[in-house]
CSV table of C-alpha atoms and ligand atoms in Angstrom, one decimal:
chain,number,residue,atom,x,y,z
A,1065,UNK,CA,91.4,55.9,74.8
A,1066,UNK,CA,88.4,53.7,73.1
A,1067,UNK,CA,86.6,56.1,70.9
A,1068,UNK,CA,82.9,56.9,71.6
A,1069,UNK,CA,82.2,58.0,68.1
A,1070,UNK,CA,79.1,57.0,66.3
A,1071,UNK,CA,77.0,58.3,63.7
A,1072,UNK,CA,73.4,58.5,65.3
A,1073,UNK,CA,70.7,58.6,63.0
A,1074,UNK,CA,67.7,60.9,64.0
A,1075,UNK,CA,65.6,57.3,64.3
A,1076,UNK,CA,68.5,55.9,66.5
A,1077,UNK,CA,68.4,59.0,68.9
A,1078,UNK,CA,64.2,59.3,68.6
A,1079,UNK,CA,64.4,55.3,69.5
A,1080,UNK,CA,66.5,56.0,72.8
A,1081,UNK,CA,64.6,59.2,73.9
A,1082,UNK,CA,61.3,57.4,73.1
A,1083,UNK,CA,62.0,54.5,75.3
A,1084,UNK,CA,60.0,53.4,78.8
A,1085,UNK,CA,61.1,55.9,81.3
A,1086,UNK,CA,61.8,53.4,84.1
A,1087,UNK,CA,64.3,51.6,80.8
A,1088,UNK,CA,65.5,54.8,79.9
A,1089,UNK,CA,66.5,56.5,83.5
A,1090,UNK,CA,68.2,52.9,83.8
A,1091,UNK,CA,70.1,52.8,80.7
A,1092,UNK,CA,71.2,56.2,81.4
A,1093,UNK,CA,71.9,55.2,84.9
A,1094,UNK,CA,74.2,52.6,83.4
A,1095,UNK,CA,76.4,54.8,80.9
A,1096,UNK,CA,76.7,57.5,83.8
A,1097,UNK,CA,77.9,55.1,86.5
A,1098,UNK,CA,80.7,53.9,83.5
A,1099,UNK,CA,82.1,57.7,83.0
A,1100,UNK,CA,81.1,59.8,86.2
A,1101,UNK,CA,81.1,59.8,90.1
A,1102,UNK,CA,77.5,59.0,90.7
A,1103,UNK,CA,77.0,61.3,93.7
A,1104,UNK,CA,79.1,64.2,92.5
A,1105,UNK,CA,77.4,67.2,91.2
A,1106,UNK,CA,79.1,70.1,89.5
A,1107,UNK,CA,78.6,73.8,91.0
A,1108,UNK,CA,78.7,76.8,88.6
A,1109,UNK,CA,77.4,80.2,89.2
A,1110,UNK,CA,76.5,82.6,86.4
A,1111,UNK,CA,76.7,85.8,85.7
A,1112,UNK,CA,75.6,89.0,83.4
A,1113,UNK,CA,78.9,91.0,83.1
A,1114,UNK,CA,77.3,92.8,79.9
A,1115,UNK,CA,73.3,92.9,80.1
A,1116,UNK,CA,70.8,93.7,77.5
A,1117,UNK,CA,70.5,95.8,74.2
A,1118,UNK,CA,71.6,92.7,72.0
A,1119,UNK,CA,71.2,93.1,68.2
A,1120,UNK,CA,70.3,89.5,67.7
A,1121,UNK,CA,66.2,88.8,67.7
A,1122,UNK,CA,66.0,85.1,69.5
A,1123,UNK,CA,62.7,85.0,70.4
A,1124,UNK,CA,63.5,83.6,73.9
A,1125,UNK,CA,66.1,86.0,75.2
A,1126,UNK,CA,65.3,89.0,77.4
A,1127,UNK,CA,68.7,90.7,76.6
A,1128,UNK,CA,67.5,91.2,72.7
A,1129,UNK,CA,67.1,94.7,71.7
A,1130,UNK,CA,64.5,93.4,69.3
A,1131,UNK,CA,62.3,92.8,72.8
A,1132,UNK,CA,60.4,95.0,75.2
A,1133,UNK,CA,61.9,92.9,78.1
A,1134,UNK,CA,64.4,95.5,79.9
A,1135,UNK,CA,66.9,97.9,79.3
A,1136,UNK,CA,70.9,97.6,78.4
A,1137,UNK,CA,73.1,97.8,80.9
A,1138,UNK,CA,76.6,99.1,81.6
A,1139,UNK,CA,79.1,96.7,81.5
A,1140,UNK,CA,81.0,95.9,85.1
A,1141,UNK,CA,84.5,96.3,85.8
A,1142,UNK,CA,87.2,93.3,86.4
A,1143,UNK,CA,86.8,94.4,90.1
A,1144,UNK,CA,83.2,93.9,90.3
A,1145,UNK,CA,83.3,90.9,88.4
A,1146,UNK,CA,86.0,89.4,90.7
A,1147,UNK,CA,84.2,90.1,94.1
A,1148,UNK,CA,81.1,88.0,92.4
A,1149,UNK,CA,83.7,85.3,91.6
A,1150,UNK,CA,84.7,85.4,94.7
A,1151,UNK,CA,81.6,85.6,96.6
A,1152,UNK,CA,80.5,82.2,94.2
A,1153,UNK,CA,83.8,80.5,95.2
A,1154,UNK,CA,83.0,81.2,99.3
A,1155,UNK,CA,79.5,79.4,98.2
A,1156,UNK,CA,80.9,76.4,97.0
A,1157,UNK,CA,80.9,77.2,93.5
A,1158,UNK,CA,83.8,75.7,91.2
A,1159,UNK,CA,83.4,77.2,87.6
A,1160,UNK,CA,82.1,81.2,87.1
A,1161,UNK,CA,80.7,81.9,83.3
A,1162,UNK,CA,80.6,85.2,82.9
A,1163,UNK,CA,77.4,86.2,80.1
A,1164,UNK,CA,77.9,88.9,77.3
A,1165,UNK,CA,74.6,90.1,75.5
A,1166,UNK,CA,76.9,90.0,72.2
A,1167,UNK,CA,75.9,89.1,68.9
A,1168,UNK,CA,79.3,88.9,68.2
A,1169,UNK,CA,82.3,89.1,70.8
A,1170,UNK,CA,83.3,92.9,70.8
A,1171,UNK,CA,87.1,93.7,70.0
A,1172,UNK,CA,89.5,96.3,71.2
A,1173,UNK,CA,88.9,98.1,75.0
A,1174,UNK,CA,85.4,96.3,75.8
A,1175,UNK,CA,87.3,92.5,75.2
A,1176,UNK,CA,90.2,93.3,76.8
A,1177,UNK,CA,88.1,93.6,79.9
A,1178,UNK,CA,86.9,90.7,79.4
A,1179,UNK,CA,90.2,88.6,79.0
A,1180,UNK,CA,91.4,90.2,82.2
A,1181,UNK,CA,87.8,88.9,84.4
A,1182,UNK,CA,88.7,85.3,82.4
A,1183,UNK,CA,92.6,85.4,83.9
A,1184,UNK,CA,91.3,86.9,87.7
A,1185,UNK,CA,88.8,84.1,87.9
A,1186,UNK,CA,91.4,81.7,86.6
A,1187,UNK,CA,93.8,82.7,89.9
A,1188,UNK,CA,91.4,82.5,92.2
A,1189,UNK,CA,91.2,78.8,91.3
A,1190,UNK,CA,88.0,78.5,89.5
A,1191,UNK,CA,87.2,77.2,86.3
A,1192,UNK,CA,86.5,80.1,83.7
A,1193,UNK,CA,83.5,79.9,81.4
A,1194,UNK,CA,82.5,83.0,78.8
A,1195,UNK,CA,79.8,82.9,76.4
A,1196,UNK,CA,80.3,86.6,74.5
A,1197,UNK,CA,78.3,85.5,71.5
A,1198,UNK,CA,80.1,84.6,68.0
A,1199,UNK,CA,84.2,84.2,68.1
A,1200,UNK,CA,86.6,84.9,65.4
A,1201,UNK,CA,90.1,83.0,65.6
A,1202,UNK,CA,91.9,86.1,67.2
A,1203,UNK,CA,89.5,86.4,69.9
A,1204,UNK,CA,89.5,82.4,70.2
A,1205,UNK,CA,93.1,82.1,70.3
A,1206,UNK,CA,93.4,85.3,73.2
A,1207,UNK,CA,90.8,83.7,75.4
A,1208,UNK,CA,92.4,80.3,75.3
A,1209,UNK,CA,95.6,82.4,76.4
A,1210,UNK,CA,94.1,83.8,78.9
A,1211,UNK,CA,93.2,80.3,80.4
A,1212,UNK,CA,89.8,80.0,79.8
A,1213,UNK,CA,88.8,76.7,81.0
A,1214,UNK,CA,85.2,76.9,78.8
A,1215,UNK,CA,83.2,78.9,76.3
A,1216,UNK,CA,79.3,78.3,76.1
A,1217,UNK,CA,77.7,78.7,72.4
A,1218,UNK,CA,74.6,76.7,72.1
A,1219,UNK,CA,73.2,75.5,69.3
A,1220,UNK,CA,69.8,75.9,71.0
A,1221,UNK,CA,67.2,73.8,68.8
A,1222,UNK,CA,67.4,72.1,65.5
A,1223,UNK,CA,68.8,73.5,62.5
A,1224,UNK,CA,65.2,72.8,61.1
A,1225,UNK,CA,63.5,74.9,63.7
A,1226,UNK,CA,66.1,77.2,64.1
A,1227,UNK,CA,64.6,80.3,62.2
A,1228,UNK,CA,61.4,80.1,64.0
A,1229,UNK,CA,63.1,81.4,66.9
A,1230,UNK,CA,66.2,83.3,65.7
A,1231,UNK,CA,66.4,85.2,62.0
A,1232,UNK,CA,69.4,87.7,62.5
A,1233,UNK,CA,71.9,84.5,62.5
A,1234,UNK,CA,72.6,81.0,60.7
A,1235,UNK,CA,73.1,77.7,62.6
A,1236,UNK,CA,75.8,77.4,60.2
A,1237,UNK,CA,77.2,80.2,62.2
A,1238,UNK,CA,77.0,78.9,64.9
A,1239,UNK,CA,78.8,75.7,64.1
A,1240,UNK,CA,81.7,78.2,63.0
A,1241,UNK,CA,82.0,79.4,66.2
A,1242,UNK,CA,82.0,75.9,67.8
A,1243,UNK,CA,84.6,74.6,65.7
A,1244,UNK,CA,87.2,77.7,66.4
A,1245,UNK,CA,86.6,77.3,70.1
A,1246,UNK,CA,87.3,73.5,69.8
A,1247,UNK,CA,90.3,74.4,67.7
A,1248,UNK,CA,91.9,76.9,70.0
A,1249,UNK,CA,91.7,73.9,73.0
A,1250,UNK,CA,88.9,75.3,74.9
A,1251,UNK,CA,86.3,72.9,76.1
A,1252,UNK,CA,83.1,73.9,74.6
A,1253,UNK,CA,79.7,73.7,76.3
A,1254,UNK,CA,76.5,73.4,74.2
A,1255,UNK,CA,73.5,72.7,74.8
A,1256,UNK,CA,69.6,74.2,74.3
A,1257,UNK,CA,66.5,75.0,75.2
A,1258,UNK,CA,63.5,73.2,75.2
A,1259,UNK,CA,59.2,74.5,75.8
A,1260,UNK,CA,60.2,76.7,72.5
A,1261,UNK,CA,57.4,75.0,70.6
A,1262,UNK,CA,59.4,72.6,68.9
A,1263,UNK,CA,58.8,69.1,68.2
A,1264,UNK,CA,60.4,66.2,70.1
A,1265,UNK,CA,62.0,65.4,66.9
A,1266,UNK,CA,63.4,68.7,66.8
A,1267,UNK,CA,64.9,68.3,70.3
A,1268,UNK,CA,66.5,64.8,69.3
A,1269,UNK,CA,68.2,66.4,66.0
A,1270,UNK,CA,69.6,69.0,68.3
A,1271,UNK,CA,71.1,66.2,70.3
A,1272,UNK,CA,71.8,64.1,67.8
A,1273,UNK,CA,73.9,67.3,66.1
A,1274,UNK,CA,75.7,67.6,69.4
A,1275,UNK,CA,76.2,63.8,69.5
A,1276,UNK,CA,78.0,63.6,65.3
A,1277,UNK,CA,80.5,66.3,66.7
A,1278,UNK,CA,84.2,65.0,66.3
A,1279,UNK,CA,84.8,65.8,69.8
A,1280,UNK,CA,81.7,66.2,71.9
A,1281,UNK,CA,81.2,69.0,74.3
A,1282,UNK,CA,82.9,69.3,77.7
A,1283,UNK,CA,79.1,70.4,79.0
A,1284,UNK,CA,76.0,70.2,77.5
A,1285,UNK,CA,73.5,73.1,79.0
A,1286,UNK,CA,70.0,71.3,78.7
A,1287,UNK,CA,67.4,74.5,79.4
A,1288,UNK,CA,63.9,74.8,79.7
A,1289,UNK,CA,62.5,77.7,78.1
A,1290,UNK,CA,61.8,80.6,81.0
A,1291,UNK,CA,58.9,82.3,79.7
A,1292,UNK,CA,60.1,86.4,80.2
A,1293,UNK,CA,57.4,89.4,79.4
A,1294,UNK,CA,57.9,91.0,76.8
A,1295,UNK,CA,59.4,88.5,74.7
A,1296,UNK,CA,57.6,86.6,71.4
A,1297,UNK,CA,58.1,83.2,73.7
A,1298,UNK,CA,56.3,85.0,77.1
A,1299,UNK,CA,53.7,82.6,76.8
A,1300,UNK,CA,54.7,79.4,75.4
A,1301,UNK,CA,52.8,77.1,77.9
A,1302,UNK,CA,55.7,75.0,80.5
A,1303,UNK,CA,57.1,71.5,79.5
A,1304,UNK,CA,56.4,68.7,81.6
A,1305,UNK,CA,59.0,68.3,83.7
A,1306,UNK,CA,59.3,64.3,82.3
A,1307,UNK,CA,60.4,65.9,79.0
A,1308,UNK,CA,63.8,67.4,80.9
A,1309,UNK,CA,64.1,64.5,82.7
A,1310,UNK,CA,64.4,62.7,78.7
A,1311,UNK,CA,66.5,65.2,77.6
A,1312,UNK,CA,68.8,64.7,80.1
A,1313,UNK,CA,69.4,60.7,79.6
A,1314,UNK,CA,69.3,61.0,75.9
A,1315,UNK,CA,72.3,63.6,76.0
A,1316,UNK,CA,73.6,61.3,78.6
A,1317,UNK,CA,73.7,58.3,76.4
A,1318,UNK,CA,74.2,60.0,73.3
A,1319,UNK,CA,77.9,61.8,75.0
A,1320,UNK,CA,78.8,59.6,77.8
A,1321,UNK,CA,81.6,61.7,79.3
A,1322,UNK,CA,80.3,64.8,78.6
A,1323,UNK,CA,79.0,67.1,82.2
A,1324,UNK,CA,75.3,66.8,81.3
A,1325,UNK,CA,74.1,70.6,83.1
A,1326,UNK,CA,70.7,70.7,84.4
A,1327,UNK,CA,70.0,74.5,83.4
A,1328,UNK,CA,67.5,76.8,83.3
A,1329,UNK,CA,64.2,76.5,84.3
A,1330,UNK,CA,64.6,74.8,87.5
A,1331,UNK,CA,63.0,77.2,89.8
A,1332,UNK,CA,59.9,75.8,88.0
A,1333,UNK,CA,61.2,72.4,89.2
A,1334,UNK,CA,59.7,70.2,92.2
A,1335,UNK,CA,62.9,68.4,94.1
A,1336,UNK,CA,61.9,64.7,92.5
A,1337,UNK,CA,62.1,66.0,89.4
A,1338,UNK,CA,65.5,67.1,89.6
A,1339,UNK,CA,66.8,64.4,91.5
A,1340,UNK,CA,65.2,62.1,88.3
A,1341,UNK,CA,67.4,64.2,86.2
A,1342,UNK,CA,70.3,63.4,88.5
A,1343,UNK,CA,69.3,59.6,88.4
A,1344,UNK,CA,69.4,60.5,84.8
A,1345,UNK,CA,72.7,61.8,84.1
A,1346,UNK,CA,72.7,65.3,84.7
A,1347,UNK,CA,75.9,66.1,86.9
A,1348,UNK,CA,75.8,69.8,87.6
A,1349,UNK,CA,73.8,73.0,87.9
A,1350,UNK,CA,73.3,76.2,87.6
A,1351,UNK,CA,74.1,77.4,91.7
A,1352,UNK,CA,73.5,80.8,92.4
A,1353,UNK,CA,70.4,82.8,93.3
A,1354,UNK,CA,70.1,84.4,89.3
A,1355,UNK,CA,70.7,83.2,85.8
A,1356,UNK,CA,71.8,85.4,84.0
A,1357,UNK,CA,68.4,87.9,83.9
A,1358,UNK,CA,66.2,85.5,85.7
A,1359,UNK,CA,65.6,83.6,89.3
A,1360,UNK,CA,67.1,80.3,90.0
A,1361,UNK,CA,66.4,78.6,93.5
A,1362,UNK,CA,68.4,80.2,96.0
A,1363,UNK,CA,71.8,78.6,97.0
A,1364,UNK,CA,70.6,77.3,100.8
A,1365,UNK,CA,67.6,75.8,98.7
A,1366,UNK,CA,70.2,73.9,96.1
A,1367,UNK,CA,72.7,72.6,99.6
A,1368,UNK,CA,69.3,71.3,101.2
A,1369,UNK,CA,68.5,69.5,98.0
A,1370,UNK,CA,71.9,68.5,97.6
A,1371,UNK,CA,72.1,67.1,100.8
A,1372,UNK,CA,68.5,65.1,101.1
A,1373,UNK,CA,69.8,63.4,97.6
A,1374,UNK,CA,73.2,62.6,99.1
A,1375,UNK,CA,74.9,64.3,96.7
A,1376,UNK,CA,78.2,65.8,97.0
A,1377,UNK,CA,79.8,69.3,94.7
A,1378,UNK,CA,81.9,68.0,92.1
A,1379,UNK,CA,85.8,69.0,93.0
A,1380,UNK,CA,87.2,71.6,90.9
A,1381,UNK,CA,88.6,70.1,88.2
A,1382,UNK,CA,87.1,66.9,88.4
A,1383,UNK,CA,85.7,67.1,84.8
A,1384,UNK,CA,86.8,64.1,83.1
A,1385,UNK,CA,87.0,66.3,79.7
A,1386,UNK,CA,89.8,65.5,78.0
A,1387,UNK,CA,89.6,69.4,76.1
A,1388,UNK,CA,90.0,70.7,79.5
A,1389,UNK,CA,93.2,68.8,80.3
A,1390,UNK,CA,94.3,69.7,77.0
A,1391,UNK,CA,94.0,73.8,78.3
A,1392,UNK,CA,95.7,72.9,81.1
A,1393,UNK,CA,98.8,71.2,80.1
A,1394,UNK,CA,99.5,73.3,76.7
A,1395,UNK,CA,102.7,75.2,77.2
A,1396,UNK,CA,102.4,79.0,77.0
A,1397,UNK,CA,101.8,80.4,73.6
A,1398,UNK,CA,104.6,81.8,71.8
A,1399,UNK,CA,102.4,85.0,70.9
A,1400,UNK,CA,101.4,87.3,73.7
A,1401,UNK,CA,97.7,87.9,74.3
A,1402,UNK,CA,98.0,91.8,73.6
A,1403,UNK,CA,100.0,90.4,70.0
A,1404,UNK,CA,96.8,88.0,69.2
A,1405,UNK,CA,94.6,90.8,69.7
A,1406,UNK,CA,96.7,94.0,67.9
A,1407,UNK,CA,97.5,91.8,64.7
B,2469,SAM,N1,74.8,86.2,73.5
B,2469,SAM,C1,75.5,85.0,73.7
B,2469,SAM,C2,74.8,83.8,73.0
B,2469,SAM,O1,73.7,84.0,72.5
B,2469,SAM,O2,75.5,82.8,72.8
B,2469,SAM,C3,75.5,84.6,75.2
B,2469,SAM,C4,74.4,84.8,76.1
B,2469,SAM,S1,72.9,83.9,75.8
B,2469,SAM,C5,71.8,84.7,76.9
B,2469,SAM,C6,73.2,82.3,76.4
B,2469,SAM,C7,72.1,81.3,76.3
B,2469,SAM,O3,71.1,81.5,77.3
B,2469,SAM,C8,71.3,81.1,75.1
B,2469,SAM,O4,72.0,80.5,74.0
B,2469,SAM,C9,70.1,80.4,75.5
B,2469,SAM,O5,70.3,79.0,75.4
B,2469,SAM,C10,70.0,80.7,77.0
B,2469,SAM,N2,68.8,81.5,77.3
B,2469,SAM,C11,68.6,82.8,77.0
B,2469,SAM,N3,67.3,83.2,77.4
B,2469,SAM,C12,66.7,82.1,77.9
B,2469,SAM,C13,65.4,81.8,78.4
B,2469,SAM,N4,64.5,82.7,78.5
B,2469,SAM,N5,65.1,80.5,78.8
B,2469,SAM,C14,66.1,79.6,78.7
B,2469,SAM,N6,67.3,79.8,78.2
B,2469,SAM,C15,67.6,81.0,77.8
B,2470,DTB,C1,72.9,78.1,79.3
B,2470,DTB,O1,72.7,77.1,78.5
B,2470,DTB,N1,72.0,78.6,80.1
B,2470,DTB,C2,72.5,79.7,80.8
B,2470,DTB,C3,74.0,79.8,80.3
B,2470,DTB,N2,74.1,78.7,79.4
B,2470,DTB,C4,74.6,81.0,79.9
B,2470,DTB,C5,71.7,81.0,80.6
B,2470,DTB,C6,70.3,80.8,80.9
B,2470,DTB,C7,69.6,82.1,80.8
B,2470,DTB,C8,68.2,82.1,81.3
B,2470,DTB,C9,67.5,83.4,81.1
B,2470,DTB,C10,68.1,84.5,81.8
B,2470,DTB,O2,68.4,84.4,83.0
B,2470,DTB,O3,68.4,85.6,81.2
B,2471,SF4,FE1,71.7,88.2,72.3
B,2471,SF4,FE2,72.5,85.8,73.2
B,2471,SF4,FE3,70.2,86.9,74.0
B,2471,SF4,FE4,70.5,86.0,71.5
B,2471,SF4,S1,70.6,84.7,73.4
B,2471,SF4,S2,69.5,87.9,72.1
B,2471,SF4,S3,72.6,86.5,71.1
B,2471,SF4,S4,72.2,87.7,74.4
């Protein structure tokens, strides 16, 4: 396989987000059409299996404890859980990510759980996705044995800006965590938001961090900020929807086979401007009437868009991640999943 490594520069990735829109959605165009089915969109449905009361402070997150945004919430059972997986599998759905408001992923009773919703949505033939906060190796290794297809961590803005919007973690953390899920052969999807006040610089470093990975993520999220009362962000003023539509073909050009994942903020979206983020390189959404706290455009909304683009839901499996394929063709593990987690 012809390597697509390269070490961007922050003027190299500032020159290719800077260009002529019309030059830029074609470039993008060009690089998408080499590495993706152009009228295939991916399908994934969220959801909040562990909501609020959070210890971290990021300044645009509803869940944090730090916030007057809402309350915690219980955590569901596997059986709940699974009847949403399987309600998002009926709707066309093809990967469930199941959200934790976790600093750091919890260990004994409370991750157990959660490695038993990762092996139910697994047999019902979706792809799994988790994003449980930071990871240590044990918990890596046990969610990797429990055939977790995916684990979101974003990186969420530039290490520059980072402590503007989060002080109770490092990015350097972060980058731990990446590196572990990478190690342990699950695909990683990272991404971030942008409308958080940062500069386009910013944004670009945060690509351009994404881009110098060794391997580069299965799914890059790209979110606009959604502006929730009660949080330090509530009224950050909203991007211009061109500035997605940027983000989008930069990440594009910048990770070539990587699922580009139109995210949040889209209910704040007309249907041109997502279908220029399509023509851009985003291949797959957020489907599903909620986020994770928040609204997203309801599911007979997203077919009818779907449909006037002539798009078509990406098949399961159809991500031409090579991490993925690596999770699915590794042997089983010589420890057991209860061993990884009692040692
Ligand atoms: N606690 C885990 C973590 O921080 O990785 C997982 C859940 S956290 C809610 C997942 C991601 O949601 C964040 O990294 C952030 O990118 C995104 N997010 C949270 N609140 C958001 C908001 N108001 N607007 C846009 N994206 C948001
Ligand atoms: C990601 O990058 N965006 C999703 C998912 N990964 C977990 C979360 C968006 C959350 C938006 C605010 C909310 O609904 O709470
Ligand atoms: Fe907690 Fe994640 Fe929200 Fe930060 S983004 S407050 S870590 S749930």
């Amino acid at each position: 396989m012809t390597s697509l490594r390269h070490d961007w520069t922050l003027a190299e990735v500032r020159a290719i987000h800077d260009l002529p829109l019309t030059e830029l959605l074609h470039r993008a165009q060009t690089v998408h059409r080499a590495h993706h089915e152009p009228d295939s969109v991916q399908l994934c449905t969220l959801l909040s299996v562990k909501t609020g009361g959070c210890s971290e402070d990021c300044g645009y997150c509803p869940q944090s404890a730090h916030h007057d945004a809402m309350d915690a919430e219980r955590m569901m059972s596997v059986g709940e859980v699974l009847a949403a997986a399987r309600a998002a599998k009926a709707a066309g759905s093809t990967r469930f990510c199941m959200g934790a408001a976790w600093r750091d992923a919890l260990h004994g009773p409370a991750f157990e759980r959660v490695l038993e919703m990762v092996s139910g949505v697994r047999e019902l033939g979706l792809e799994a996705c988790a994003t449980l906060g930071m990871l240590d190796d044990e918990q890596a290794a046990a969610l990797a044995e429990a055939g977790l297809t995916a684990y979101n961590h974003n990186l969420d803005t530039s290490e520059a800006y980072y402590g503007e919007i989060i002080s109770t973690r490092t990015y350097a953390e972060r980058l731990d965590t990446l590196a572990r899920v990478q190690g342990h052969g699950i695909s990683l999807c990272c991404g971030g938001i942008i409308g958080m006040g940062e500069s386009i610089d910013d944004r670009c470093e945060m690509l351009r961090t994404l881009a110098n990975l060794e391997t580069h993520p299965g799914s890059v999220p790209v979110n606009a900020l959604v502006p929730v009362e009660g949080t330090p962000l509530a009224e950050r003023p909203p991007i211009d929807p061109l500035e997605l539509v940027r983000m989008c073909a930069t990440a594009r050009i910048l990770m070539p086979r990587s699922t580009v994942r139109l995210s949040a903020g889209r209910a704040s979206l007309g249907r041109e401007a997502q279908v220029l983020c399509f023509m851009a390189g985003a291949n797959s959404i957020f489907y599903g009437d909620r986020l994770l706290t928040t609204g997203n455009p309801d599911v007979d909304e997203d077919r009818a868009l779907l449909d006037a683009a002539g798009l078509k839901p990406l098949e399961p499996y159809a991500s031409p991640d090579p991490t993925v394929q690596a999770t699915r063709e590794r042997g089983p593990r010589t420890k057991s999943r209860l061993d990884v987690i009692a040692s």
